[in-house]
Amino acid sequence: MALTRIALAQVDTCVGDVDANARLVLEWSRRAAQAGAALVVFPEMTLAGYPVEDLALRASFRRAAEAAVQRTAADLVEAGLGDLTVVVGTIGERLTSTEPDAQVRPTNQAVVLHRGQVLARYDKHHLPNYGVFDERRIFVPGEDTCVVDVAGRRVGVVICEDIWQDGGPVSQMDEHDIDLLVVPNGSPYEEGKGHVRTELAARRAREVDAPVVYVNLVGGQDDLVFDGGSFVVGADGELLASAPQFVEHLLLWDLADADEPAAHGPVAAPLSEDEEVYRALVTGLAGYVRKNGFRSVTLGLSGGIDSALVAAIAADAIGGQNVVGVSMPSVYSSDHSKDDAADLAKRIGADYRVQAIRPFVDVFESEMGLQGVAAENLQARMRGVILMALSNAEGHLVLATGNKSELAVGYSTIYGDAVGGYAPLKDVDKSRVWALARWRNDAARDGVFSPDELPPIPESSITKPPSAELRPGQVDQDSLPPYDLLDEVLDAYVEHAEGRPELLARGYDPAVVDKVLSLVDRAEWKRRQYPLGPKVTALAFGRDRRLPVTTRWREA
Amino acid sequence: MALTRIALAQVDTCVGDVDANARLVLEWSRRAAQAGAALVVFPEMTLAGYPVEDLALRASFRRAAEAAVQRTAADLVEAGLGDLTVVVGTIGERLTSTEPDAQVRPTNQAVVLHRGQVLARYDKHHLPNYGVFDERRIFVPGEDTCVVDVAGRRVGVVICEDIWQDGGPVSQMDEHDIDLLVVPNGSPYEEGKGHVRTELAARRAREVDAPVVYVNLVGGQDDLVFDGGSFVVGADGELLASAPQFVEHLLLWDLADADEPAAHGPVAAPLSEDEEVYRALVTGLAGYVRKNGFRSVTLGLSGGIDSALVAAIAADAIGGQNVVGVSMPSVYSSDHSKDDAADLAKRIGADYRVQAIRPFVDVFESEMGLQGVAAENLQARMRGVILMALSNAEGHLVLATGNKSELAVGYSTIYGDAVGGYAPLKDVDKSRVWALARWRNDAARDGVFSPDELPPIPESSITKPPSAELRPGQVDQDSLPPYDLLDEVLDAYVEHAEGRPELLARGYDPAVVDKVLSLVDRAEWKRRQYPLGPKVTALAFGRDRRLPVTTRWREA
């Protein structure tokens, strides 16, 4: 039985860090060759990083990516890896027409490297432009198919969205009678998306009557989390091998002859729903901190569940010793809140500090005499100023601790608790916050993270009624529906764009629906108000110039 | 000679305020009919407002827009305007295929109303998805052409981008032998764009051998400014009539028989470059304040040129009596700064207050002992907290006063002077700030705004060296290249995406280039860092959900 070994290099690239990404390609190609692979496949846009957003529109960046392609091809030979066939993602260029005023425009490209040469180039056809994707804004689509020979086997190459759309380059593979279809991907994590990917790949495998190798990016990049979970399905759609999620991994799988039975490789055990989301949050934060050049984070510890969960996530992402927790009690803070904050910090091994806000609030009250919402917001803003001062003085990234339910209904102070460079719970509703806290404490008891750790989150932070503690005796449910009900309505209204009639038809109390919808609309409006400004020249900062936050690309 | 009178209704719509937009259509249709028009044309997406962004993805919003179409058709008849033909923009719907899983998707639509009926519907073909435009993200393209009969003349309808692309619906007009092409637009203001529009329309007019009626939106919407400037070009490309910029206007023009000479209408005098930009800034701010339900603004007055220009713009936009200027001197503020601030407030008739920041800074220094950049930033942040407290207590919109040059190089404090809901100078570089200040003072002397006003901006604010006054004796040029040089390099690097090699080839000093590029890259990185967070569910707040800031659409 003749087998061709294929390696799926599930790596964590960084947008703009072309040199480091090229070093990753060299290093993981070496590992693949040592493991006997004839072909190694990297994720989408390996050298440029993904998503590059408007960096793609800079000619100097495209030149740097192309130089990295040429250098990598040469470096592979020099390292004795010339016989290995390497599929690497990069940013390409294409003339938009044959007219004299034709422009050079970027493409989302995969190159096939072999013996120091670029054997083939493939430009992605289907450019997603929905949800988080802006590819039609940035790239021009390719028009050609790509089939290369690897150790006597015919291997087709397409990229990510190409398999999500019917027709296109996959359907054109028919006439090429391929033995294998390889697909580099930059597919962001979403709850429950894993099944969708494997089912889709299975359908395409049956269409082309060949196994499909699906290689996904892993790691946090800006507000996206790539979960890896690369896999292989057979020509009949059966799952033959898969890599674990949320870690870099080299998955090996052997392509058999067409008349031989398909070979099976290792299959990773699936994670529970809560573990998957928790690990996504840890991966996202770890990537954001590292790729932006931070080593430590700071956050306010209120004794409540949100800041406790964020602190636990941060400790898992970068180590408790790199977390600076600051208790900033006001006159309304209860003793148990301060105790819970100190207890949490001790459990996760964080640097713990206390800075009461009373002196700051007092001077504002004596100078300006604030009342009502202005006085409540002031407390939150003093905390924001304290955390930013610590960040300026000591270099920590500030984490905002608000959850999605709060943010959705505007239960948050702009320039106050909303202060921060990264908000780990931005997309986690309150019901899920509690579930994740319980899951994390259970995982400690079960020794999932380390054999002898304490549950990181104090039990009373989980069980007590949530409160912003901005007024005496205040609790969230004074002004909000119960969180389980709130989160259901938010999910329907925000995530699924259902309107009022649809919500009423599902039997929700009209008073609750109207309350939630008016809170969300108002909060959305306030959130989007800050900060904007007009656009009067051809291009301007802001919404017509989209750059990744986390990028190592520097002109100078 | 048989003439058909055409009315171009250059109106100011508001995104999401379907009812108010429908009232505008009725009111301006009445004016058009009274002026003897047979046809009135409104701007792109009249009823929905433009740009609607992801509001288009809400079925409940699309239903509201369609109800407004039906109601407007009936209301026109009831008002005795049934004989008038009315071209109105709205949001349509289209099934994406004939498959069972086909989805209803939104379109960018124009409807033709006549005698209580929807005579025709046209869905825009070319969906711009570059710069500020996200239309491919939101809409599906149309495929049909639209030609209607108005008073015995054949009138073709296309929308905005349809005339910017070769081919498509304009080229299909050939076979219809049209007498007139009408084009509703939502074309944002950019410096110098007016000429591009008229030249383009002239080319299309010659292509279809018929006059082109170009109707543009006017007013501020979020960070866009629509300048109006609607016009008519003849079949030979000659400019026959045009409306003034930055005001609502009904332009009337008579379509002659094909064998008669073309009729001329009024032609608006062009504005000077500085006046055009100044009026764009006033229009943008006025629209933002009004459409977001504010009546007043507050800003810090430092005595410097930026805050002085912003205050003058605000006074022109909403009246000086609705401007609250706050002087917030520190120990480093010079006497002349305080005098200039007070002088400015008096000249524009603003409410003027003084709140020294020393008491706040002192308590932070005694509690936290801040030094260096942390101490400098603290001063700016105390000012931000003061303005937000005033906003919370009294309801003013906070204006940020930073200019584009400062923002580009990071000469700004996040949560400090960057605080604000609207930044009028976000897209105006420092060189232009001085030019606009001088232009505005000259305009006062020339009586452009009112016969007897004083120049609003104190002369010493224009002439003194710019300083942030965060350290003793500090001036901007301690740490930045001269502004005229800085602005040139910024323009090449930021606006035209030139790389380091291109900049050096143009002869700039490598030390200056490297300094500016590294400042911009770092500032861009810092700006984009705040605030983000991960995305773990299918849809999330943030970049995969784009809603207009300024919208009157409310479910509840």
mmCIF file of N, CA, C and O in Angstrom, chain B residues 481-541:
data_model
loop_
_atom_site.group_PDB
_atom_site.id
_atom_site.type_symbol
_atom_site.label_atom_id
_atom_site.label_comp_id
_atom_site.label_asym_id
_atom_site.label_seq_id
_atom_site.Cartn_x
_atom_site.Cartn_y
_atom_site.Cartn_z
ATOM 1 N N PRO B 481 7.930 67.569 13.945
ATOM 2 C CA PRO B 481 8.432 68.422 12.856
ATOM 3 C C PRO B 481 7.479 69.600 12.649
ATOM 4 O O PRO B 481 6.335 69.549 13.127
ATOM 5 N N PRO B 482 7.927 70.653 11.976
ATOM 6 C CA PRO B 482 7.007 71.772 11.686
ATOM 7 C C PRO B 482 5.739 71.250 11.019
ATOM 8 O O PRO B 482 5.797 70.313 10.221
ATOM 9 N N TYR B 483 4.602 71.842 11.360
ATOM 10 C CA TYR B 483 3.329 71.289 10.898
ATOM 11 C C TYR B 483 3.180 71.231 9.384
ATOM 12 O O TYR B 483 2.548 70.323 8.846
ATOM 13 N N ASP B 484 3.759 72.222 8.663
ATOM 14 C CA ASP B 484 3.566 72.166 7.207
ATOM 15 C C ASP B 484 4.266 70.938 6.623
ATOM 16 O O ASP B 484 3.716 70.241 5.760
ATOM 17 N N LEU B 485 5.450 70.617 7.159
ATOM 18 C CA LEU B 485 6.156 69.420 6.714
ATOM 19 C C LEU B 485 5.440 68.151 7.202
ATOM 20 O O LEU B 485 5.206 67.210 6.436
ATOM 21 N N LEU B 486 5.080 68.156 8.478
ATOM 22 C CA LEU B 486 4.366 66.998 9.044
ATOM 23 C C LEU B 486 3.118 66.670 8.218
ATOM 24 O O LEU B 486 2.872 65.510 7.864
ATOM 25 N N ASP B 487 2.335 67.704 7.893
ATOM 26 C CA ASP B 487 1.073 67.466 7.186
ATOM 27 C C ASP B 487 1.303 66.915 5.783
ATOM 28 O O ASP B 487 0.515 66.101 5.292
ATOM 29 N N GLU B 488 2.388 67.344 5.150
ATOM 30 C CA GLU B 488 2.711 66.789 3.822
ATOM 31 C C GLU B 488 3.023 65.295 3.909
ATOM 32 O O GLU B 488 2.543 64.492 3.108
ATOM 33 N N VAL B 489 3.855 64.942 4.892
ATOM 34 C CA VAL B 489 4.236 63.532 5.036
ATOM 35 C C VAL B 489 3.013 62.695 5.433
ATOM 36 O O VAL B 489 2.794 61.591 4.917
ATOM 37 N N LEU B 490 2.184 63.244 6.338
ATOM 38 C CA LEU B 490 0.970 62.529 6.744
ATOM 39 C C LEU B 490 0.059 62.280 5.551
ATOM 40 O O LEU B 490 -0.517 61.195 5.393
ATOM 41 N N ASP B 491 -0.077 63.295 4.723
ATOM 42 C CA ASP B 491 -0.962 63.164 3.572
ATOM 43 C C ASP B 491 -0.494 62.019 2.668
ATOM 44 O O ASP B 491 -1.284 61.187 2.229
ATOM 45 N N ALA B 492 0.805 61.957 2.428
ATOM 46 C CA ALA B 492 1.341 60.903 1.564
ATOM 47 C C ALA B 492 1.205 59.525 2.227
ATOM 48 O O ALA B 492 0.814 58.550 1.590
ATOM 49 N N TYR B 493 1.494 59.469 3.520
ATOM 50 C CA TYR B 493 1.537 58.172 4.203
ATOM 51 C C TYR B 493 0.143 57.647 4.549
ATOM 52 O O TYR B 493 -0.167 56.480 4.324
ATOM 53 N N VAL B 494 -0.696 58.545 5.089
ATOM 54 C CA VAL B 494 -2.015 58.097 5.544
ATOM 55 C C VAL B 494 -3.031 58.101 4.403
ATOM 56 O O VAL B 494 -3.733 57.122 4.181
ATOM 57 N N GLU B 495 -3.096 59.202 3.673
ATOM 58 C CA GLU B 495 -4.153 59.335 2.667
ATOM 59 C C GLU B 495 -3.832 58.561 1.396
ATOM 60 O O GLU B 495 -4.729 58.043 0.748
ATOM 61 N N HIS B 496 -2.560 58.530 1.035
ATOM 62 C CA HIS B 496 -2.213 57.904 -0.244
ATOM 63 C C HIS B 496 -1.454 56.600 -0.085
ATOM 64 O O HIS B 496 -0.964 56.053 -1.064
ATOM 65 N N ALA B 497 -1.361 56.105 1.147
ATOM 66 C CA ALA B 497 -0.776 54.781 1.425
ATOM 67 C C ALA B 497 0.613 54.609 0.816
ATOM 68 O O ALA B 497 1.018 53.512 0.458
ATOM 69 N N GLU B 498 1.350 55.730 0.725
ATOM 70 C CA GLU B 498 2.724 55.598 0.224
ATOM 71 C C GLU B 498 3.598 54.959 1.293
ATOM 72 O O GLU B 498 3.400 55.181 2.481
ATOM 73 N N GLY B 499 4.571 54.180 0.867
ATOM 74 C CA GLY B 499 5.482 53.528 1.791
ATOM 75 C C GLY B 499 6.744 54.356 1.992
ATOM 76 O O GLY B 499 6.944 55.396 1.351
ATOM 77 N N ARG B 500 7.605 53.890 2.866
ATOM 78 C CA ARG B 500 8.848 54.595 3.176
ATOM 79 C C ARG B 500 9.691 54.852 1.918
ATOM 80 O O ARG B 500 10.169 55.980 1.726
ATOM 81 N N PRO B 501 9.862 53.846 1.049
ATOM 82 C CA PRO B 501 10.694 54.095 -0.141
ATOM 83 C C PRO B 501 10.134 55.220 -1.010
ATOM 84 O O PRO B 501 10.886 56.065 -1.510
ATOM 85 N N GLU B 502 8.810 55.240 -1.190
ATOM 86 C CA GLU B 502 8.201 56.291 -2.007
ATOM 87 C C GLU B 502 8.434 57.665 -1.380
ATOM 88 O O GLU B 502 8.688 58.647 -2.078
ATOM 89 N N LEU B 503 8.339 57.741 -0.047
ATOM 90 C CA LEU B 503 8.528 59.023 0.633
ATOM 91 C C LEU B 503 9.971 59.501 0.501
ATOM 92 O O LEU B 503 10.219 60.688 0.253
ATOM 93 N N LEU B 504 10.918 58.580 0.641
ATOM 94 C CA LEU B 504 12.322 58.970 0.504
ATOM 95 C C LEU B 504 12.610 59.410 -0.927
ATOM 96 O O LEU B 504 13.342 60.368 -1.166
ATOM 97 N N ALA B 505 11.996 58.705 -1.888
ATOM 98 C CA ALA B 505 12.218 59.043 -3.294
ATOM 99 C C ALA B 505 11.715 60.459 -3.607
ATOM 100 O O ALA B 505 12.170 61.089 -4.555
ATOM 101 N N ARG B 506 10.744 60.930 -2.789
ATOM 102 C CA ARG B 506 10.242 62.282 -3.016
ATOM 103 C C ARG B 506 11.117 63.329 -2.326
ATOM 104 O O ARG B 506 10.800 64.517 -2.328
ATOM 105 N N GLY B 507 12.198 62.880 -1.698
ATOM 106 C CA GLY B 507 13.181 63.825 -1.198
ATOM 107 C C GLY B 507 13.020 64.240 0.255
ATOM 108 O O GLY B 507 13.730 65.126 0.723
ATOM 109 N N TYR B 508 12.089 63.624 0.995
ATOM 110 C CA TYR B 508 11.973 63.989 2.413
ATOM 111 C C TYR B 508 13.164 63.450 3.197
ATOM 112 O O TYR B 508 13.677 62.366 2.905
ATOM 113 N N ASP B 509 13.556 64.192 4.203
ATOM 114 C CA ASP B 509 14.620 63.806 5.123
ATOM 115 C C ASP B 509 14.271 62.454 5.786
ATOM 116 O O ASP B 509 13.210 62.325 6.404
ATOM 117 N N PRO B 510 15.152 61.456 5.655
ATOM 118 C CA PRO B 510 14.844 60.135 6.231
ATOM 119 C C PRO B 510 14.537 60.206 7.725
ATOM 120 O O PRO B 510 13.677 59.457 8.213
ATOM 121 N N ALA B 511 15.198 61.102 8.465
ATOM 122 C CA ALA B 511 14.945 61.188 9.910
ATOM 123 C C ALA B 511 13.520 61.657 10.174
ATOM 124 O O ALA B 511 12.827 61.135 11.062
ATOM 125 N N VAL B 512 13.061 62.625 9.372
ATOM 126 C CA VAL B 512 11.684 63.112 9.527
ATOM 127 C C VAL B 512 10.698 62.011 9.154
ATOM 128 O O VAL B 512 9.723 61.744 9.864
ATOM 129 N N VAL B 513 10.956 61.347 8.037
ATOM 130 C CA VAL B 513 10.059 60.277 7.582
ATOM 131 C C VAL B 513 9.955 59.184 8.645
ATOM 132 O O VAL B 513 8.856 58.768 9.023
ATOM 133 N N ASP B 514 11.090 58.744 9.163
ATOM 134 C CA ASP B 514 11.054 57.667 10.150
ATOM 135 C C ASP B 514 10.350 58.095 11.427
ATOM 136 O O ASP B 514 9.588 57.325 12.017
ATOM 137 N N LYS B 515 10.581 59.316 11.819
ATOM 138 C CA LYS B 515 9.919 59.839 13.017
ATOM 139 C C LYS B 515 8.400 59.852 12.829
ATOM 140 O O LYS B 515 7.651 59.345 13.665
ATOM 141 N N VAL B 516 7.952 60.413 11.706
ATOM 142 C CA VAL B 516 6.508 60.533 11.474
ATOM 143 C C VAL B 516 5.876 59.145 11.342
ATOM 144 O O VAL B 516 4.845 58.859 11.942
ATOM 145 N N LEU B 517 6.516 58.260 10.568
ATOM 146 C CA LEU B 517 5.927 56.935 10.369
ATOM 147 C C LEU B 517 5.823 56.161 11.675
ATOM 148 O O LEU B 517 4.827 55.497 11.946
ATOM 149 N N SER B 518 6.856 56.271 12.507
ATOM 150 C CA SER B 518 6.776 55.494 13.740
ATOM 151 C C SER B 518 5.742 56.097 14.684
ATOM 152 O O SER B 518 5.024 55.372 15.375
ATOM 153 N N LEU B 519 5.593 57.415 14.685
ATOM 154 C CA LEU B 519 4.535 58.039 15.492
ATOM 155 C C LEU B 519 3.152 57.599 15.011
ATOM 156 O O LEU B 519 2.284 57.254 15.805
ATOM 157 N N VAL B 520 2.959 57.622 13.695
ATOM 158 C CA VAL B 520 1.636 57.262 13.152
ATOM 159 C C VAL B 520 1.317 55.797 13.437
ATOM 160 O O VAL B 520 0.208 55.467 13.877
ATOM 161 N N ASP B 521 2.281 54.925 13.215
ATOM 162 C CA ASP B 521 2.016 53.502 13.432
ATOM 163 C C ASP B 521 1.675 53.224 14.891
ATOM 164 O O ASP B 521 0.762 52.472 15.203
ATOM 165 N N ARG B 522 2.410 53.881 15.773
ATOM 166 C CA ARG B 522 2.160 53.666 17.193
ATOM 167 C C ARG B 522 0.802 54.247 17.610
ATOM 168 O O ARG B 522 0.044 53.639 18.357
ATOM 169 N N ALA B 523 0.507 55.436 17.091
ATOM 170 C CA ALA B 523 -0.763 56.081 17.446
ATOM 171 C C ALA B 523 -1.940 55.282 16.904
ATOM 172 O O ALA B 523 -2.956 55.108 17.575
ATOM 173 N N GLU B 524 -1.776 54.785 15.695
ATOM 174 C CA GLU B 524 -2.851 54.020 15.077
ATOM 175 C C GLU B 524 -3.099 52.758 15.900
ATOM 176 O O GLU B 524 -4.224 52.365 16.163
ATOM 177 N N TRP B 525 -2.022 52.153 16.329
ATOM 178 C CA TRP B 525 -2.119 50.954 17.133
ATOM 179 C C TRP B 525 -2.816 51.248 18.461
ATOM 180 O O TRP B 525 -3.742 50.546 18.863
ATOM 181 N N LYS B 526 -2.427 52.336 19.106
ATOM 182 C CA LYS B 526 -3.047 52.669 20.386
ATOM 183 C C LYS B 526 -4.526 53.003 20.212
ATOM 184 O O LYS B 526 -5.357 52.608 21.004
ATOM 185 N N ARG B 527 -4.824 53.760 19.143
ATOM 186 C CA ARG B 527 -6.205 54.178 18.934
ATOM 187 C C ARG B 527 -7.101 52.971 18.734
ATOM 188 O O ARG B 527 -8.211 52.902 19.218
ATOM 189 N N ARG B 528 -6.600 52.000 17.992
ATOM 190 C CA ARG B 528 -7.420 50.856 17.657
ATOM 191 C C ARG B 528 -7.493 49.833 18.777
ATOM 192 O O ARG B 528 -8.295 48.914 18.738
ATOM 193 N N GLN B 529 -6.627 49.983 19.756
ATOM 194 C CA GLN B 529 -6.642 49.070 20.881
ATOM 195 C C GLN B 529 -7.839 49.259 21.786
ATOM 196 O O GLN B 529 -8.181 48.379 22.552
ATOM 197 N N TYR B 530 -8.412 50.452 21.768
ATOM 198 C CA TYR B 530 -9.470 50.772 22.728
ATOM 199 C C TYR B 530 -10.777 50.956 22.023
ATOM 200 O O TYR B 530 -10.868 51.802 21.153
ATOM 201 N N PRO B 531 -11.814 50.285 22.434
ATOM 202 C CA PRO B 531 -11.854 49.059 23.190
ATOM 203 C C PRO B 531 -12.312 47.939 22.281
ATOM 204 O O PRO B 531 -13.156 48.123 21.409
ATOM 205 N N LEU B 532 -11.794 46.796 22.503
ATOM 206 C CA LEU B 532 -12.151 45.613 21.733
ATOM 207 C C LEU B 532 -12.554 44.496 22.681
ATOM 208 O O LEU B 532 -12.733 44.694 23.853
ATOM 209 N N GLY B 533 -12.615 43.322 22.136
ATOM 210 C CA GLY B 533 -12.934 42.156 22.935
ATOM 211 C C GLY B 533 -13.211 41.042 21.972
ATOM 212 O O GLY B 533 -13.341 41.283 20.773
ATOM 213 N N PRO B 534 -13.277 39.833 22.452
ATOM 214 C CA PRO B 534 -13.398 38.704 21.530
ATOM 215 C C PRO B 534 -14.835 38.475 21.100
ATOM 216 O O PRO B 534 -15.780 38.933 21.732
ATOM 217 N N LYS B 535 -14.952 37.721 20.051
ATOM 218 C CA LYS B 535 -16.223 37.354 19.468
ATOM 219 C C LYS B 535 -16.327 35.845 19.588
ATOM 220 O O LYS B 535 -15.475 35.133 19.068
ATOM 221 N N VAL B 536 -17.301 35.359 20.299
ATOM 222 C CA VAL B 536 -17.398 33.904 20.449
ATOM 223 C C VAL B 536 -18.756 33.350 20.045
ATOM 224 O O VAL B 536 -18.930 32.143 19.968
ATOM 225 N N THR B 537 -19.726 34.216 19.804
ATOM 226 C CA THR B 537 -20.990 33.703 19.285
ATOM 227 C C THR B 537 -21.128 34.142 17.826
ATOM 228 O O THR B 537 -20.303 34.879 17.306
ATOM 229 N N ALA B 538 -22.177 33.659 17.186
ATOM 230 C CA ALA B 538 -22.297 33.871 15.741
ATOM 231 C C ALA B 538 -22.282 35.351 15.381
ATOM 232 O O ALA B 538 -21.677 35.760 14.407
ATOM 233 N N LEU B 539 -22.958 36.144 16.170
ATOM 234 C CA LEU B 539 -22.953 37.574 15.936
ATOM 235 C C LEU B 539 -22.596 38.237 17.249
ATOM 236 O O LEU B 539 -22.898 37.721 18.313
ATOM 237 N N ALA B 540 -21.973 39.363 17.182
ATOM 238 C CA ALA B 540 -21.568 40.032 18.415
ATOM 239 C C ALA B 540 -21.616 41.515 18.187
ATOM 240 O O ALA B 540 -21.678 41.991 17.067
ATOM 241 N N PHE B 541 -21.565 42.268 19.274
ATOM 242 C CA PHE B 541 -21.414 43.700 19.123
ATOM 243 C C PHE B 541 -20.071 43.955 18.492
ATOM 244 O O PHE B 541 -19.147 43.183 18.620
#
